[in-house]
Amino acid sequence: MHASAIAMVLAISLAVRYGYSWQATAENRKSQTYPQRHLRALVAFLLPPLLLFMTAVSIVWMGPVGGMVWGKAGWVSYILAWEFLIFAMGQLVCLAWQTWNLQQKVHTYPQQVWEGISFRLLETPIAYSALVGCWQRSLVVSRGMLALLDRERLHAVLTHEQGHEYYRDPFWFFWLGWMRRCCSWLPHTELLWQELLLLREIRADAWASQRVDPLTLAESLLQVVQHSLPDTETTENLGTAFSCAYPDNRLLERIDALLDPTESPPEVPCRCWLWVAVSFLPLAIAPFHY
């Protein structure tokens, strides 16, 4: 019984991921709005790991003995479920520890205030800005960023980072990053992760463009990317980096989105939560176990 449940969830997960990869072709993406892309990417990214996690919880809850109408329980699937849950919890603890260490490191940077905006100053010539942390977030700006941009463009960059704070991106991407670690072996995990990162930046750009000149923000983006290098440690630990390096086509996509006022920002539709609720269905079979 448990083995058939695991096989069914794996089959659904693979179908969801490969179905998304077909929809994510360049031609199909052009015909989709940003909210549609965000919904599909989130569902394809979240549903498979959540289904696997809830199935493992359900199997552990039912135990290795007993059965249901269509089969009996077994020790192999029970042990596999425990191993997956222990692995997932280990990844969560590891990610939380890394994030906490990063926060402690950031708190050692000197605090600065620029036109009412408080940030931590990172002493590096690389142009870099990031919103770092999970529950307690800190804005980090490098010395190179301050030297590179004039007042108007620096204001645009910091407003972009305020957009990440408004949407609580570091908090949500902490949990998305956990899902990425737990199920990196599933197909197209990295493709979906990069899509979500891009949509996250486009959404923060859209929020900022309502408060600063979109053209200035686009110019700032180009200027920063041309004079920066990716900070792997910070970006991997939930730093929302304005200066994160993108392939040329994705950088152009951000600029096109900024300069096209008719495009809606990639907000998360309410339907996404309905799909998340579907992942709890494996728990519904547990009461029928005997």
C-alpha positions as semicolon CSV with decimal commas, in nm:
position;residue;x (nm);y (nm);z (nm)
1;M;0,000;0,000;0,000
2;H;0,269;0,247;0,106
3;A;0,488;0,159;-0,192
4;S;0,202;0,219;-0,433
5;A;0,135;0,559;-0,270
6;I;0,501;0,656;-0,313
7;A;0,500;0,539;-0,677
8;M;0,182;0,737;-0,748
9;V;0,319;1,058;-0,594
10;L;0,646;1,021;-0,784
11;A;0,453;0,974;-1,109
12;I;0,245;1,287;-1,039
13;S;0,558;1,485;-0,950
14;L;0,733;1,387;-1,272
15;A;0,421;1,467;-1,476
16;V;0,396;1,814;-1,317
17;R;0,764;1,892;-1,376
18;Y;0,776;1,767;-1,735
19;G;0,445;1,937;-1,810
20;Y;0,593;2,265;-1,691
21;S;0,909;2,221;-1,900
22;W;0,687;2,197;-2,209
23;Q;0,499;2,514;-2,113
24;A;0,824;2,699;-2,033
25;T;0,948;2,710;-2,390
26;A;1,035;3,058;-2,516
27;E;0,735;3,064;-2,750
28;N;0,486;2,966;-2,479
29;R;0,632;3,209;-2,225
30;K;0,575;3,502;-2,460
31;S;0,202;3,426;-2,471
32;Q;0,172;3,416;-2,090
33;T;0,126;3,709;-1,855
34;Y;0,356;3,744;-1,555
35;P;0,084;3,633;-1,308
36;Q;0,027;3,320;-1,520
37;R;0,397;3,245;-1,528
38;H;0,427;3,299;-1,156
39;L;0,134;3,065;-1,081
40;R;0,266;2,788;-1,305
41;A;0,623;2,816;-1,179
42;L;0,517;2,815;-0,813
43;V;0,283;2,518;-0,856
44;A;0,539;2,316;-1,052
45;F;0,811;2,402;-0,799
46;L;0,610;2,349;-0,478
47;L;0,358;2,075;-0,551
48;P;0,598;1,779;-0,607
49;P;0,810;1,828;-0,290
50;L;0,503;1,903;-0,078
51;L;0,330;1,590;-0,208
52;L;0,639;1,383;-0,128
53;F;0,668;1,539;0,217
54;M;0,301;1,484;0,305
55;T;0,312;1,128;0,171
56;A;0,612;1,056;0,394
57;V;0,432;1,208;0,695
58;S;0,124;0,998;0,616
59;I;0,328;0,675;0,592
60;V;0,507;0,744;0,920
61;W;0,173;0,824;1,084
62;M;0,019;0,493;0,964
63;G;0,322;0,289;1,069
64;P;0,482;-0,023;0,920
65;V;0,207;-0,269;1,014
66;G;-0,159;-0,299;0,914
67;G;-0,311;-0,212;0,581
68;M;-0,607;-0,088;0,385
69;V;-0,850;-0,237;0,136
70;W;-0,599;-0,236;-0,151
71;G;-0,289;-0,355;0,029
72;K;-0,075;-0,392;0,337
73;A;0,189;-0,171;0,489
74;G;0,556;-0,263;0,486
75;W;0,885;-0,179;0,653
76;V;1,071;-0,075;0,337
77;S;0,841;0,214;0,252
78;Y;0,819;0,308;0,622
79;I;1,199;0,334;0,648
80;L;1,217;0,529;0,320
81;A;0,960;0,776;0,452
82;W;1,159;0,826;0,773
83;E;1,482;0,874;0,578
84;F;1,323;1,140;0,357
85;L;1,180;1,327;0,657
86;I;1,511;1,314;0,844
87;F;1,693;1,437;0,533
88;A;1,441;1,722;0,490
89;M;1,468;1,826;0,853
90;G;1,846;1,812;0,831
91;Q;1,839;2,041;0,528
92;L;1,611;2,283;0,713
93;V;1,841;2,295;1,015
94;C;2,144;2,343;0,789
95;L;1,979;2,626;0,596
96;A;1,858;2,795;0,915
97;W;2,210;2,773;1,062
98;Q;2,368;2,923;0,750
99;T;2,111;3,204;0,745
100;W;2,166;3,279;1,114
101;N;2,543;3,286;1,066
102;L;2,503;3,523;0,773
103;Q;2,283;3,752;0,981
104;Q;2,542;3,758;1,259
105;K;2,812;3,842;1,005
106;V;2,603;4,122;0,856
107;H;2,546;4,272;1,202
108;T;2,922;4,326;1,232
109;Y;2,917;4,564;0,933
110;P;2,897;4,936;1,020
111;Q;2,550;5,085;1,000
112;Q;2,492;5,382;0,770
113;V;2,196;5,606;0,695
114;W;2,142;5,758;0,351
115;E;1,842;5,989;0,304
116;G;1,652;5,813;0,579
117;I;1,735;5,461;0,455
118;S;1,936;5,252;0,701
119;F;2,175;4,988;0,570
120;R;2,489;4,792;0,656
121;L;2,801;4,895;0,468
122;L;2,997;4,614;0,303
123;E;3,360;4,711;0,239
124;T;3,414;4,579;-0,112
125;P;3,473;4,754;-0,447
126;I;3,214;4,526;-0,610
127;A;2,880;4,700;-0,677
128;Y;2,638;4,503;-0,464
129;S;2,317;4,546;-0,269
130;A;2,107;4,281;-0,099
131;L;1,831;4,231;0,152
132;V;1,975;3,964;0,382
133;G;1,807;3,756;0,648
134;C;1,478;3,580;0,707
135;W;1,281;3,705;1,007
136;Q;1,515;3,993;1,084
137;R;1,621;4,137;0,751
138;S;1,906;4,382;0,692
139;L;1,983;4,585;0,384
140;V;2,348;4,551;0,279
141;V;2,506;4,798;0,038
142;S;2,866;4,780;-0,078
143;R;3,117;5,062;-0,091
144;G;3,148;4,994;-0,462
145;M;2,774;5,056;-0,510
146;L;2,796;5,393;-0,335
147;A;3,095;5,493;-0,549
148;L;2,943;5,375;-0,877
149;L;2,597;5,534;-0,875
150;D;2,489;5,892;-0,854
151;R;2,219;6,002;-0,608
152;E;1,920;5,939;-0,840
153;R;2,031;5,593;-0,950
154;L;2,130;5,487;-0,599
155;H;1,783;5,589;-0,481
156;A;1,635;5,367;-0,756
157;V;1,846;5,069;-0,645
158;L;1,750;5,108;-0,279
159;T;1,384;5,147;-0,373
160;H;1,410;4,818;-0,559
161;E;1,540;4,656;-0,240
162;Q;1,249;4,807;-0,048
163;G;1,025;4,623;-0,293
164;H;1,178;4,296;-0,176
165;E;1,106;4,400;0,182
166;Y;0,747;4,487;0,093
167;Y;0,689;4,139;-0,053
168;R;0,894;3,970;0,224
169;D;1,096;3,792;-0,043
170;P;1,380;3,678;0,189
171;F;1,128;3,505;0,417
172;W;0,944;3,324;0,138
173;F;1,260;3,232;-0,049
174;F;1,400;3,079;0,269
175;W;1,126;2,814;0,246
176;L;1,148;2,787;-0,131
177;G;1,523;2,738;-0,095
178;W;1,455;2,458;0,152
179;M;1,228;2,288;-0,103
180;R;1,500;2,329;-0,363
181;R;1,754;2,156;-0,140
182;C;1,521;1,871;-0,048
183;C;1,419;1,789;-0,403
184;S;1,712;1,900;-0,617
185;W;1,702;1,553;-0,772
186;L;1,361;1,616;-0,928
187;P;1,375;1,721;-1,296
188;H;1,379;2,093;-1,380
189;T;1,429;2,208;-1,021
190;E;1,700;2,454;-1,125
191;L;1,497;2,576;-1,423
192;L;1,205;2,657;-1,192
193;W;1,431;2,815;-0,932
194;Q;1,582;3,051;-1,188
195;E;1,235;3,139;-1,317
196;L;1,116;3,225;-0,966
197;L;1,428;3,435;-0,905
198;L;1,364;3,627;-1,226
199;L;0,996;3,684;-1,145
200;R;1,096;3,795;-0,795
201;E;1,322;4,062;-0,943
202;I;1,061;4,172;-1,198
203;R;0,804;4,210;-0,920
204;A;1,041;4,424;-0,710
205;D;1,122;4,627;-1,021
206;A;0,750;4,687;-1,081
207;W;0,701;4,798;-0,719
208;A;0,996;5,035;-0,742
209;S;0,888;5,176;-1,080
210;Q;0,574;5,312;-0,915
211;R;0,796;5,526;-0,690
212;V;1,091;5,615;-0,912
213;D;1,138;5,674;-1,284
214;P;1,137;5,331;-1,460
215;L;1,398;5,450;-1,709
216;T;1,631;5,552;-1,427
217;L;1,581;5,213;-1,265
218;A;1,659;5,036;-1,593
219;E;1,974;5,244;-1,639
220;S;2,077;5,162;-1,282
221;L;2,025;4,792;-1,347
222;L;2,246;4,800;-1,654
223;Q;2,515;5,003;-1,481
224;V;2,525;4,779;-1,173
225;V;2,529;4,452;-1,367
226;Q;2,814;4,574;-1,586
227;H;3,029;4,657;-1,281
228;S;2,944;4,371;-1,045
229;L;3,020;4,007;-0,984
230;P;2,782;3,755;-0,826
231;D;2,832;3,704;-0,452
232;T;2,769;3,331;-0,426
233;E;2,769;3,315;-0,047
234;T;2,512;3,588;-0,004
235;T;2,280;3,492;-0,287
236;E;2,278;3,129;-0,178
237;N;2,184;3,241;0,172
238;L;1,879;3,438;0,067
239;G;2,039;3,765;-0,021
240;T;1,806;3,942;-0,261
241;A;2,078;4,086;-0,480
242;F;2,001;4,367;-0,723
243;S;2,342;4,300;-0,872
244;C;2,285;3,928;-0,925
245;A;2,420;3,822;-1,264
246;Y;2,166;3,703;-1,520
247;P;2,197;3,567;-1,871
248;D;2,165;3,846;-2,126
249;N;1,816;3,741;-2,233
250;R;1,686;3,755;-1,874
251;L;1,845;4,091;-1,809
252;L;1,674;4,219;-2,122
253;E;1,349;4,068;-1,998
254;R;1,373;4,268;-1,676
255;I;1,438;4,588;-1,869
256;D;1,153;4,518;-2,113
257;A;0,918;4,459;-1,819
258;L;1,028;4,788;-1,662
259;L;0,970;4,986;-1,979
260;D;0,634;4,823;-2,061
261;P;0,369;4,976;-1,832
262;T;0,096;4,750;-1,975
263;E;0,246;4,436;-1,818
264;S;0,107;4,335;-1,480
265;P;0,365;4,249;-1,211
266;P;0,398;3,878;-1,125
267;E;0,174;3,879;-0,818
268;V;0,095;3,543;-0,655
269;P;-0,266;3,448;-0,744
270;C;-0,495;3,306;-0,475
271;R;-0,528;2,990;-0,687
272;C;-0,173;2,902;-0,588
273;W;-0,291;2,827;-0,235
274;L;-0,557;2,590;-0,371
275;W;-0,282;2,390;-0,539
276;V;-0,081;2,390;-0,218
277;A;-0,388;2,251;-0,038
278;V;-0,390;1,961;-0,287
279;S;-0,054;1,851;-0,148
280;F;-0,222;1,767;0,184
281;L;-0,442;1,500;0,024
282;P;-0,205;1,213;0,120
283;L;-0,289;1,285;0,485
284;A;-0,656;1,211;0,411
285;I;-0,588;0,838;0,364
286;A;-0,428;0,794;0,706
287;P;-0,759;0,759;0,902
288;F;-0,855;0,463;0,678
289;H;-0,550;0,264;0,784
290;Y;-0,613;-0,031;1,016
